[in-house]
CSV table of C-alpha atoms and ligand atoms in Angstrom, one decimal:
chain,number,residue,atom,x,y,z
V,1462,UNK,CA,26.3,-3.2,-1.1
V,1463,UNK,CA,23.1,-3.2,1.0
V,1464,UNK,CA,23.5,-1.0,4.0
V,1465,UNK,CA,21.6,-2.9,6.7
V,1466,UNK,CA,20.8,-0.7,9.7
V,1467,UNK,CA,19.1,-1.4,13.0
V,1468,UNK,CA,17.2,1.9,13.4
V,1469,UNK,CA,18.0,1.9,17.1
V,1470,UNK,CA,21.7,2.1,16.4
V,1471,UNK,CA,21.8,4.8,13.7
V,1472,UNK,CA,24.1,7.5,15.2
V,1473,UNK,CA,22.9,10.9,16.5
V,1474,UNK,CA,24.2,14.0,14.8
V,1475,UNK,CA,26.9,15.3,17.2
V,1476,UNK,CA,26.1,18.9,16.5
V,1477,UNK,CA,22.3,18.9,16.8
V,1478,UNK,CA,22.1,15.9,19.2
V,1479,UNK,CA,19.2,14.7,17.0
V,1480,UNK,CA,18.7,12.2,14.3
V,1481,UNK,CA,18.8,13.9,10.9
V,1482,UNK,CA,16.0,13.0,8.4
V,1483,UNK,CA,17.2,10.5,5.9
V,1484,UNK,CA,16.2,11.5,2.4
V,1485,UNK,CA,15.6,9.0,-0.4
V,1486,UNK,CA,13.9,8.9,-3.8
V,1487,UNK,CA,11.6,6.2,-2.6
V,1488,UNK,CA,10.6,4.7,0.8
V,1489,UNK,CA,9.2,1.1,0.9
V,1490,UNK,CA,7.4,0.0,4.0
V,1491,UNK,CA,7.8,-3.7,4.5
V,1492,UNK,CA,10.7,-6.0,3.5
V,1493,UNK,CA,8.7,-9.0,2.4
V,1494,UNK,CA,8.4,-10.5,-1.1
V,1495,UNK,CA,6.7,-7.6,-2.7
V,1496,UNK,CA,8.8,-4.8,-0.9
V,1497,UNK,CA,12.1,-6.5,-1.8
V,1498,UNK,CA,11.2,-7.0,-5.5
V,1499,UNK,CA,10.0,-3.4,-5.7
V,1500,UNK,CA,13.2,-2.2,-4.1
V,1501,UNK,CA,15.5,-4.1,-6.4
V,1502,UNK,CA,13.7,-3.0,-9.5
V,1503,UNK,CA,13.7,0.7,-8.5
V,1504,UNK,CA,17.4,0.4,-7.3
V,1505,UNK,CA,18.4,-1.1,-10.6
V,1506,UNK,CA,17.0,2.0,-12.3
V,1507,UNK,CA,19.2,4.2,-10.2
V,1508,UNK,CA,16.7,5.3,-7.5
V,1509,UNK,CA,17.9,5.8,-4.0
V,1510,UNK,CA,15.7,3.4,-2.2
V,1511,UNK,CA,15.2,2.6,1.5
V,1512,UNK,CA,13.2,-0.4,2.8
V,1513,UNK,CA,11.9,0.0,6.3
V,1514,UNK,CA,11.1,-3.3,8.0
V,1515,UNK,CA,9.6,-3.7,11.4
V,1516,UNK,CA,11.0,-7.1,12.2
V,1517,UNK,CA,14.6,-7.9,13.1
V,1518,UNK,CA,15.1,-9.3,9.6
V,1519,UNK,CA,13.5,-9.0,6.2
V,1520,UNK,CA,11.6,-11.8,4.4
V,1521,UNK,CA,10.5,-13.9,7.4
V,1522,UNK,CA,7.5,-15.3,5.6
V,1523,UNK,CA,9.6,-16.3,2.5
V,1524,UNK,CA,11.8,-18.4,4.8
V,1525,UNK,CA,8.9,-20.4,6.3
V,1526,UNK,CA,7.0,-20.6,3.0
V,1527,UNK,CA,6.3,-23.8,1.1
V,1528,UNK,CA,7.3,-25.9,4.2
V,1529,UNK,CA,10.7,-24.2,4.1
V,1530,UNK,CA,11.3,-24.7,0.4
V,1531,UNK,CA,9.3,-21.7,-0.9
V,1532,UNK,CA,6.8,-22.5,-3.7
V,1533,UNK,CA,8.1,-19.3,-5.4
V,1534,UNK,CA,5.8,-19.4,-8.6
V,1535,UNK,CA,3.5,-21.4,-10.7
V,1536,UNK,CA,4.2,-22.0,-14.4
V,1537,UNK,CA,0.5,-22.2,-15.1
V,1538,UNK,CA,-0.2,-18.8,-13.7
V,1539,UNK,CA,-3.3,-17.2,-15.2
V,1540,UNK,CA,-5.6,-14.3,-14.1
V,1541,UNK,CA,-8.2,-16.9,-13.2
V,1542,UNK,CA,-5.9,-18.0,-10.3
V,1543,UNK,CA,-6.6,-14.8,-8.5
V,1544,UNK,CA,-9.6,-13.6,-6.4
V,1545,UNK,CA,-10.4,-9.9,-6.3
V,1546,UNK,CA,-13.6,-7.7,-6.4
V,1547,UNK,CA,-12.2,-6.7,-9.9
V,1548,UNK,CA,-11.1,-9.9,-11.6
V,1549,UNK,CA,-9.4,-7.9,-14.4
V,1550,UNK,CA,-7.2,-5.8,-12.2
V,1551,UNK,CA,-4.3,-8.2,-11.8
V,1552,UNK,CA,-4.0,-9.0,-15.6
V,1553,UNK,CA,-1.7,-6.1,-16.5
V,1554,UNK,CA,0.9,-6.7,-13.7
V,1555,UNK,CA,0.8,-10.5,-14.2
V,1556,UNK,CA,1.5,-10.0,-17.9
V,1557,UNK,CA,4.3,-7.5,-17.4
V,1558,UNK,CA,6.2,-9.7,-14.8
V,1559,UNK,CA,5.6,-13.4,-15.5
V,1560,UNK,CA,6.7,-16.6,-13.9
V,1561,UNK,CA,9.4,-16.8,-16.6
V,1562,UNK,CA,10.8,-13.5,-15.5
V,1563,UNK,CA,11.2,-14.8,-11.9
V,1564,UNK,CA,12.5,-18.2,-13.1
V,1565,UNK,CA,15.2,-16.3,-15.1
V,1566,UNK,CA,16.3,-14.5,-11.9
V,1567,UNK,CA,16.4,-17.9,-10.0
V,1568,UNK,CA,18.4,-19.4,-12.8
V,1569,UNK,CA,20.8,-16.4,-13.0
V,1570,UNK,CA,21.6,-17.2,-9.3
V,1571,UNK,CA,22.0,-20.9,-10.1
V,1572,UNK,CA,19.3,-21.9,-7.5
V,1573,UNK,CA,18.3,-25.5,-8.1
V,1574,UNK,CA,14.5,-26.0,-8.2
V,1575,UNK,CA,11.9,-28.6,-9.3
V,1576,UNK,CA,8.2,-28.8,-10.3
V,1577,UNK,CA,6.2,-30.6,-7.6
V,1578,UNK,CA,2.7,-30.9,-9.0
V,1579,UNK,CA,0.3,-28.7,-11.0
V,1580,UNK,CA,3.1,-26.3,-12.1
V,1581,UNK,CA,4.3,-25.5,-8.6
V,1582,UNK,CA,8.0,-24.6,-8.5
V,1583,UNK,CA,9.9,-25.2,-5.3
V,1584,UNK,CA,13.6,-24.8,-4.3
V,1585,UNK,CA,15.5,-28.1,-4.1
V,1586,UNK,CA,17.4,-26.9,-1.1
V,1587,UNK,CA,15.7,-24.3,1.0
V,1588,UNK,CA,13.7,-21.0,0.9
V,1589,UNK,CA,17.0,-19.4,2.1
V,1590,UNK,CA,18.2,-19.5,-1.5
V,1591,UNK,CA,15.3,-17.1,-2.5
V,1592,UNK,CA,16.1,-14.8,0.3
V,1593,UNK,CA,19.8,-14.7,-0.5
V,1594,UNK,CA,19.0,-14.0,-4.1
V,1595,UNK,CA,16.7,-11.1,-3.2
V,1596,UNK,CA,19.2,-9.7,-0.7
V,1597,UNK,CA,22.0,-10.0,-3.3
V,1598,UNK,CA,20.0,-8.2,-6.0
V,1599,UNK,CA,19.1,-5.5,-3.5
V,1600,UNK,CA,22.7,-5.2,-2.5
V,1601,UNK,CA,23.8,-4.8,-6.1
V,1602,UNK,CA,21.1,-2.2,-6.7
V,1603,UNK,CA,22.3,-0.1,-3.7
V,1604,UNK,CA,19.1,-0.6,-1.7
V,1605,UNK,CA,19.3,0.4,2.0
V,1606,UNK,CA,17.5,-1.9,4.3
V,1607,UNK,CA,16.5,-0.6,7.8
V,1608,UNK,CA,15.4,-3.4,10.1
V,1609,UNK,CA,13.7,-3.1,13.5
V,1610,UNK,CA,12.1,0.0,12.2
V,1611,UNK,CA,8.6,0.4,13.4
V,1612,UNK,CA,6.7,3.2,11.9
V,1613,UNK,CA,4.7,5.5,14.2
V,1614,UNK,CA,3.5,8.2,11.8
V,1615,UNK,CA,3.3,8.9,8.1
V,1616,UNK,CA,2.6,12.5,6.9
V,1617,UNK,CA,2.3,14.0,3.5
V,1618,UNK,CA,3.7,17.5,3.2
V,1619,UNK,CA,5.5,18.4,-0.1
V,1620,UNK,CA,6.8,14.8,0.2
V,1621,UNK,CA,6.2,11.8,2.4
V,1622,UNK,CA,7.5,12.0,5.9
V,1623,UNK,CA,7.8,8.7,7.7
V,1624,UNK,CA,8.6,8.7,11.5
V,1625,UNK,CA,10.0,5.7,13.2
V,1626,UNK,CA,11.0,6.1,16.9
V,1627,UNK,CA,13.6,8.8,16.9
V,1628,UNK,CA,14.3,8.6,13.1
V,1629,UNK,CA,12.6,10.4,10.2
V,1630,UNK,CA,12.7,9.4,6.6
V,1631,UNK,CA,11.6,11.6,3.7
V,1632,UNK,CA,10.9,10.8,0.0
V,1633,UNK,CA,8.6,12.0,-2.8
V,1634,UNK,CA,7.4,8.4,-3.2
V,1635,UNK,CA,6.0,5.9,-0.6
V,1636,UNK,CA,5.3,2.2,-1.3
V,1637,UNK,CA,3.2,0.2,1.2
V,1638,UNK,CA,4.2,-3.5,1.2
V,1639,UNK,CA,3.3,-4.4,4.7
V,1640,UNK,CA,1.3,-7.5,3.9
V,1641,UNK,CA,-2.0,-8.7,5.3
V,1642,UNK,CA,-3.3,-10.0,8.7
V,1643,UNK,CA,-2.3,-13.6,8.4
V,1644,UNK,CA,-0.1,-15.2,11.1
V,1645,UNK,CA,-0.1,-12.4,13.7
V,1646,UNK,CA,2.5,-14.4,15.6
V,1647,UNK,CA,4.9,-13.5,12.9
V,1648,UNK,CA,4.1,-9.8,13.3
V,1649,UNK,CA,1.3,-9.2,10.9
V,1650,UNK,CA,-0.6,-6.0,11.6
V,1651,UNK,CA,-3.3,-3.8,10.0
V,1652,UNK,CA,-0.8,-1.1,9.3
V,1653,UNK,CA,-1.3,-1.1,5.6
V,1654,UNK,CA,-5.1,-0.8,5.8
V,1655,UNK,CA,-4.9,1.9,8.5
V,1656,UNK,CA,-2.5,3.9,6.3
V,1657,UNK,CA,-4.8,3.5,3.2
V,1658,UNK,CA,-7.7,4.8,5.3
V,1659,UNK,CA,-5.6,7.7,6.5
V,1660,UNK,CA,-5.2,8.8,2.9
V,1661,UNK,CA,-8.9,8.2,2.0
V,1662,UNK,CA,-8.6,5.0,0.1
V,1663,UNK,CA,-11.3,2.4,0.6
V,1664,UNK,CA,-10.7,-1.2,1.8
V,1665,UNK,CA,-12.5,-4.4,1.0
V,1666,UNK,CA,-13.1,-6.2,4.3
V,1667,UNK,CA,-10.0,-8.3,5.0
V,1668,UNK,CA,-10.8,-12.0,5.6
V,1669,UNK,CA,-8.8,-15.2,6.2
V,1670,UNK,CA,-8.1,-17.2,3.0
V,1671,UNK,CA,-6.3,-20.5,2.3
V,1672,UNK,CA,-7.4,-21.5,5.8
V,1673,UNK,CA,-8.7,-24.8,7.3
V,1674,UNK,CA,-12.4,-25.1,8.2
V,1675,UNK,CA,-13.6,-25.9,11.8
V,1676,UNK,CA,-16.6,-28.1,12.4
V,1677,UNK,CA,-19.4,-27.5,15.0
V,1678,UNK,CA,-19.4,-29.7,18.1
V,1679,UNK,CA,-21.7,-32.3,16.5
V,1680,UNK,CA,-19.6,-32.8,13.3
V,1681,UNK,CA,-16.4,-32.7,15.4
V,1682,UNK,CA,-17.8,-35.6,17.5
V,1683,UNK,CA,-18.7,-37.5,14.3
V,1684,UNK,CA,-15.4,-37.1,12.3
V,1685,UNK,CA,-12.5,-35.6,14.1
V,1686,UNK,CA,-11.3,-38.7,15.9
V,1687,UNK,CA,-10.3,-39.7,12.3
V,1688,UNK,CA,-7.7,-36.8,12.3
V,1689,UNK,CA,-4.9,-37.6,9.9
V,1690,UNK,CA,-7.1,-39.5,7.4
V,1691,UNK,CA,-6.9,-38.0,3.9
V,1692,UNK,CA,-8.7,-38.5,0.6
V,1693,UNK,CA,-8.6,-37.3,-3.0
V,1694,UNK,CA,-11.9,-35.3,-3.4
V,1695,UNK,CA,-13.5,-32.5,-5.4
V,1696,UNK,CA,-14.8,-29.7,-3.3
V,1697,UNK,CA,-17.3,-27.1,-4.5
V,1698,UNK,CA,-18.7,-23.8,-3.2
V,1699,UNK,CA,-19.9,-20.6,-4.7
V,1700,UNK,CA,-19.5,-21.9,-8.3
V,1701,UNK,CA,-15.9,-22.9,-7.8
V,1702,UNK,CA,-14.5,-26.4,-7.7
V,1703,UNK,CA,-11.1,-27.8,-6.7
V,1704,UNK,CA,-9.9,-31.4,-7.0
V,1705,UNK,CA,-7.1,-32.2,-4.6
V,1706,UNK,CA,-6.5,-33.8,-1.2
V,1707,UNK,CA,-8.7,-33.3,1.9
V,1708,UNK,CA,-7.4,-34.0,5.4
V,1709,UNK,CA,-9.4,-34.5,8.5
V,1710,UNK,CA,-8.0,-32.5,11.5
V,1711,UNK,CA,-8.6,-32.4,15.2
V,1712,UNK,CA,-11.0,-29.5,14.7
V,1713,UNK,CA,-12.4,-29.9,11.2
V,1714,UNK,CA,-10.9,-30.3,7.7
V,1715,UNK,CA,-7.9,-29.0,5.9
V,1716,UNK,CA,-5.7,-30.1,3.0
V,1717,UNK,CA,-5.2,-28.4,-0.4
V,1718,UNK,CA,-8.8,-28.9,-1.6
V,1719,UNK,CA,-10.2,-27.3,1.5
V,1720,UNK,CA,-7.7,-24.5,1.6
V,1721,UNK,CA,-8.5,-23.5,-1.9
V,1722,UNK,CA,-12.3,-23.5,-1.5
V,1723,UNK,CA,-12.0,-21.6,1.8
V,1724,UNK,CA,-11.0,-18.5,-0.2
V,1725,UNK,CA,-14.4,-18.5,-1.8
V,1726,UNK,CA,-16.5,-19.6,1.2
V,1727,UNK,CA,-18.7,-17.2,3.3
V,1728,UNK,CA,-20.0,-18.0,6.8
V,1729,UNK,CA,-23.2,-20.0,6.7
V,1730,UNK,CA,-22.6,-21.5,3.2
V,1731,UNK,CA,-22.4,-25.2,2.7
V,1732,UNK,CA,-19.5,-26.9,1.0
V,1733,UNK,CA,-20.2,-29.9,-1.3
V,1734,UNK,CA,-17.6,-32.6,-1.2
V,1735,UNK,CA,-17.5,-35.2,-3.9
V,1736,UNK,CA,-15.9,-38.3,-2.3
V,1737,UNK,CA,-15.3,-40.2,-5.5
V,1738,UNK,CA,-15.0,-37.7,-8.4
V,1739,UNK,CA,-15.8,-39.0,-11.8
V,1740,UNK,CA,-16.6,-42.5,-10.6
V,1741,UNK,CA,-19.8,-44.6,-10.3
V,1742,UNK,CA,-19.3,-46.2,-6.9
V,1743,UNK,CA,-22.4,-48.3,-6.7
V,1744,UNK,CA,-22.3,-49.5,-10.4
V,1745,UNK,CA,-21.4,-53.0,-9.5
V,1746,UNK,CA,-24.1,-53.3,-6.8
V,1747,UNK,CA,-26.7,-52.3,-9.3
V,1748,UNK,CA,-25.7,-55.1,-11.6
V,1749,UNK,CA,-26.8,-58.8,-11.2
V,1750,UNK,CA,-23.5,-60.3,-10.0
V,1751,UNK,CA,-22.7,-58.3,-6.8
V,1752,UNK,CA,-24.8,-58.8,-3.7
V,1753,UNK,CA,-26.6,-55.8,-2.3
V,1754,UNK,CA,-25.4,-55.5,1.2
V,1755,UNK,CA,-23.2,-53.3,3.5
V,1756,UNK,CA,-20.1,-55.5,3.0
V,1757,UNK,CA,-20.2,-55.1,-0.8
V,1758,UNK,CA,-20.9,-51.4,-0.5
V,1759,UNK,CA,-18.0,-50.9,1.9
V,1760,UNK,CA,-15.7,-52.7,-0.4
V,1761,UNK,CA,-16.9,-50.6,-3.4
V,1762,UNK,CA,-16.2,-47.4,-1.5
V,1763,UNK,CA,-12.8,-48.7,-0.3
V,1764,UNK,CA,-11.6,-48.4,-3.9
V,1765,UNK,CA,-11.8,-44.6,-3.5
V,1766,UNK,CA,-11.5,-43.8,0.2
V,1767,UNK,CA,-9.5,-44.9,3.3
V,1768,UNK,CA,-11.2,-47.8,5.2
V,1769,UNK,CA,-11.7,-45.8,8.5
V,1770,UNK,CA,-13.4,-43.0,6.7
V,1771,UNK,CA,-15.6,-45.4,4.7
V,1772,UNK,CA,-16.7,-47.2,7.8
V,1773,UNK,CA,-17.6,-44.0,9.7
V,1774,UNK,CA,-19.3,-42.3,6.7
V,1775,UNK,CA,-21.5,-45.4,6.0
V,1776,UNK,CA,-22.4,-45.6,9.7
V,1777,UNK,CA,-23.6,-42.0,9.4
V,1778,UNK,CA,-25.1,-42.3,5.9
V,1779,UNK,CA,-26.5,-45.9,5.5
V,1780,UNK,CA,-28.4,-46.6,2.3
V,1781,UNK,CA,-32.2,-46.0,2.9
V,1782,UNK,CA,-32.9,-49.1,0.8
V,1783,UNK,CA,-31.1,-51.7,-1.3
V,1784,UNK,CA,-33.3,-50.9,-4.3
V,1785,UNK,CA,-32.0,-49.2,-7.4
V,1786,UNK,CA,-33.4,-45.8,-6.2
V,1787,UNK,CA,-31.9,-46.3,-2.7
V,1788,UNK,CA,-28.5,-47.0,-4.3
V,1789,UNK,CA,-28.9,-44.0,-6.7
V,1790,UNK,CA,-29.7,-41.8,-3.7
V,1791,UNK,CA,-26.5,-43.0,-2.0
V,1792,UNK,CA,-24.5,-42.5,-5.1
V,1793,UNK,CA,-25.8,-38.9,-5.2
V,1794,UNK,CA,-24.8,-38.4,-1.6
V,1795,UNK,CA,-21.2,-39.8,-2.2
V,1796,UNK,CA,-20.8,-37.1,-4.9
V,1797,UNK,CA,-22.5,-34.4,-3.0
V,1798,UNK,CA,-21.7,-34.7,0.7
V,1799,UNK,CA,-22.8,-31.3,2.1
V,1800,UNK,CA,-20.9,-29.9,5.0
V,1801,UNK,CA,-21.6,-26.6,6.7
V,1802,UNK,CA,-18.4,-25.5,8.4
V,1803,UNK,CA,-18.9,-23.6,11.7
V,1804,UNK,CA,-16.1,-21.3,10.7
V,1805,UNK,CA,-12.4,-21.2,9.8
V,1806,UNK,CA,-9.2,-21.3,11.9
V,1807,UNK,CA,-9.0,-17.5,11.3
V,1808,UNK,CA,-6.0,-15.3,10.6
V,1809,UNK,CA,-3.9,-17.4,13.1
V,1810,UNK,CA,-3.7,-20.2,10.5
V,1811,UNK,CA,-4.6,-18.5,7.2
V,1812,UNK,CA,-1.9,-18.6,4.6
V,1813,UNK,CA,-3.1,-15.3,3.1
V,1814,UNK,CA,-5.5,-12.4,3.7
V,1815,UNK,CA,-8.2,-11.9,1.1
V,1816,UNK,CA,-9.7,-8.4,0.6
V,1817,UNK,CA,-7.6,-5.3,1.2
V,1818,UNK,CA,-7.0,-2.0,-0.5
V,1819,UNK,CA,-9.7,-1.7,-3.1
V,1820,UNK,CA,-8.2,-2.1,-6.6
V,1821,UNK,CA,-10.5,0.7,-7.9
V,1822,UNK,CA,-8.2,3.0,-6.0
V,1823,UNK,CA,-5.1,1.9,-7.8
V,1824,UNK,CA,-3.5,2.0,-11.3
V,1825,UNK,CA,-3.4,-1.6,-12.6
V,1826,UNK,CA,-0.1,-0.8,-14.4
V,1827,UNK,CA,1.9,0.8,-11.6
V,1828,UNK,CA,-0.1,0.1,-8.4
V,1829,UNK,CA,-0.1,3.9,-7.7
V,1830,UNK,CA,-3.0,5.4,-5.8
V,1831,UNK,CA,-5.3,7.4,-8.1
V,1832,UNK,CA,-6.2,9.8,-5.3
V,1833,UNK,CA,-2.7,10.3,-3.9
V,1834,UNK,CA,0.1,10.6,-6.4
V,1835,UNK,CA,3.3,9.1,-5.2
V,1836,UNK,CA,1.6,6.5,-2.9
V,1837,UNK,CA,1.8,2.9,-4.0
V,1838,UNK,CA,0.3,-0.4,-2.6
V,1839,UNK,CA,1.7,-3.8,-3.6
V,1840,UNK,CA,1.5,-7.4,-2.5
V,1841,UNK,CA,-0.9,-9.0,-0.1
V,1842,UNK,CA,-2.2,-5.7,1.3
V,1843,UNK,CA,-4.0,-5.2,-2.1
V,1844,UNK,CA,-7.4,-6.9,-2.8
V,1845,UNK,CA,-5.8,-9.6,-5.0
V,1846,UNK,CA,-5.5,-13.1,-3.5
V,1847,UNK,CA,-3.9,-16.1,-5.3
V,1848,UNK,CA,-4.9,-19.7,-5.2
V,1849,UNK,CA,-2.7,-22.1,-3.4
V,1850,UNK,CA,0.4,-23.2,-5.4
V,1851,UNK,CA,2.9,-20.3,-5.8
V,1852,UNK,CA,0.4,-17.7,-7.0
V,1853,UNK,CA,0.6,-15.4,-4.0
V,1854,UNK,CA,4.3,-15.0,-4.5
V,1855,UNK,CA,3.8,-14.5,-8.2
V,1856,UNK,CA,1.4,-11.6,-7.3
V,1857,UNK,CA,4.0,-10.2,-4.8
V,1858,UNK,CA,6.8,-10.3,-7.5
V,1859,UNK,CA,4.5,-8.9,-10.3
V,1860,UNK,CA,3.0,-6.1,-8.3
V,1861,UNK,CA,6.3,-5.2,-6.7
V,1862,UNK,CA,8.2,-5.2,-10.1
V,1863,UNK,CA,5.5,-3.1,-11.7
V,1864,UNK,CA,5.6,-0.5,-9.0
V,1865,UNK,CA,9.4,-0.6,-8.8
V,1866,UNK,CA,9.7,0.2,-12.6
V,1867,UNK,CA,7.4,3.1,-12.1
V,1868,UNK,CA,9.3,4.8,-9.3
H,583,FAD,C1,3.1,-20.3,6.4
H,583,FAD,C2,3.0,-19.7,5.1
H,583,FAD,C3,3.5,-20.3,3.9
H,583,FAD,C4,3.3,-19.7,2.7
H,583,FAD,N1,3.8,-20.4,1.6
H,583,FAD,C5,3.7,-19.8,0.3
H,583,FAD,C6,4.2,-20.5,-0.8
H,583,FAD,O1,4.9,-21.4,-0.7
H,583,FAD,N2,4.0,-19.9,-2.0
H,583,FAD,C7,3.2,-18.7,-2.1
H,583,FAD,O2,3.1,-18.2,-3.3
H,583,FAD,N3,2.8,-18.1,-1.1
H,583,FAD,C8,3.0,-18.6,0.2
H,583,FAD,N4,2.5,-17.9,1.3
H,583,FAD,C9,1.9,-16.6,1.1
H,583,FAD,C10,3.0,-15.6,0.9
H,583,FAD,O3,3.9,-15.7,1.9
H,583,FAD,C11,2.4,-14.1,0.9
H,583,FAD,O4,1.4,-14.0,0.0
H,583,FAD,C12,3.6,-13.1,0.6
H,583,FAD,O5,4.6,-13.3,1.5
H,583,FAD,C13,3.0,-11.7,0.6
H,583,FAD,O6,4.1,-10.9,0.4
H,583,FAD,P1,4.0,-9.4,0.9
H,583,FAD,O7,5.4,-8.8,0.6
H,583,FAD,O8,2.9,-8.7,0.4
H,583,FAD,O9,3.8,-9.5,2.5
H,583,FAD,P2,4.7,-10.1,3.6
H,583,FAD,O10,5.6,-11.2,3.1
H,583,FAD,O11,3.8,-10.4,4.7
H,583,FAD,O12,5.7,-8.9,4.0
H,583,FAD,C14,5.3,-7.8,4.7
H,583,FAD,C15,6.5,-7.3,5.5
H,583,FAD,O13,6.1,-6.0,6.1
H,583,FAD,C16,6.6,-6.0,7.4
H,583,FAD,N5,5.7,-5.0,8.1
H,583,FAD,C17,4.5,-5.2,8.6
H,583,FAD,N6,4.0,-4.0,9.2
H,583,FAD,C18,5.1,-3.2,9.1
H,583,FAD,C19,5.2,-1.8,9.5
H,583,FAD,N7,4.3,-1.1,10.2
H,583,FAD,N8,6.4,-1.2,9.3
H,583,FAD,C20,7.4,-1.8,8.6
H,583,FAD,N9,7.3,-3.1,8.2
H,583,FAD,C21,6.1,-3.8,8.4
H,583,FAD,C22,6.4,-7.4,7.9
H,583,FAD,O14,7.3,-7.6,9.0
H,583,FAD,C23,6.9,-8.2,6.7
H,583,FAD,O15,8.3,-8.4,6.6
H,583,FAD,C24,2.6,-18.5,2.5
H,583,FAD,C25,2.2,-17.8,3.7
H,583,FAD,C26,2.3,-18.4,4.9
H,583,FAD,C27,1.8,-17.7,6.1
């Protein structure tokens, strides 16, 4: 069974009056999605594994994910769904541990699930099912989980020495699965990056991704009283395009289309929003039967967008003329409304962290450091970031499983 310890209550050796070093085959820092998957794979292969988790319980992010139902994978997972300085890096791990592998595990535990849209698989009941499954698998594999275990120091002697308060852990293998910087309120820290630097590995600048945009004061004044209004749009930036919902917020814009494009956006860039993808909005007005006036134009746009948004947008972008060229210009604007976000909501609201440990430093098959044998990095701390829709968990499972099988 899983031995779950609170490191503050592990007993002192009565003879030495000190904590003895706890020796394992592998230490995994971070009991999130990637760390638990790595632990259960290594445990199944007979390795004595300890997971050291800073929080009072493992898998906190899994529990809140997908609105509490955990979008645990995506059946259309392809390497193109991931962002990295090296777009080829994730291919090997993703091919070696696929959505079908994770679905098989979910089905083995008889967890009911459903496809929502676009291949996204969610639990029918709650994310708790996924946590119970991972904890059960770890228990069966003999994994030891130490919670409330905050690491102060990591040293490399003949093996890795990990110091947490009064405790010391030792193992020839160390796996870093401490996640990114997103949601500091839930305990995210830069620990993984600092440790990578300590061992001479380079980092691609971490940045918030899958994050809402904020507007400058002027645009906020123009649009944000419409907070709650949403529309089906196509959003483009940096050669990428996503067609999904956009939502106006009190500070800017959000919704799946915006979250997706935010992962590609860089400060200062404009984002092109197509308000009626694939449609010719002014076609009727250009014909002989429909009058050319603001009422007809409003009603044409109402076919694609909510009334309140149409009224505001037309107030701010009235046609320059009711001629064919004036209408053509308006049509162009409808399909390419350029917005320059003032910034993003930052790590406080970002679903993931892009950037991280440079993939050039790691083996694509095992996630082991090329410079420091025995040191592995998995999950969000690595410079691999998934699109919205279950891809980030799939990366956590795949990178965790590949490392776990190599320990
Ligand atoms: C609100 C929200 C909803 C999400 N929903 C989804 C979704 O539905 N589908 C999807 O695919 N992705 C989703 N994500 C993204 C997904 O949760 C992450 O990509 C994934 O959890 C990353 O796994 P990880 O194991 O690398 O890191 P984490 O899950 O962040 O785990 C890292 C663990 O390390 C621990 N830790 C940190 N520092 C230390 C330290 N110094 N010592 C010991 N332990 C430490 C942390 O406490 C944490 O438990 C969501 C993210 C958020 C914020």
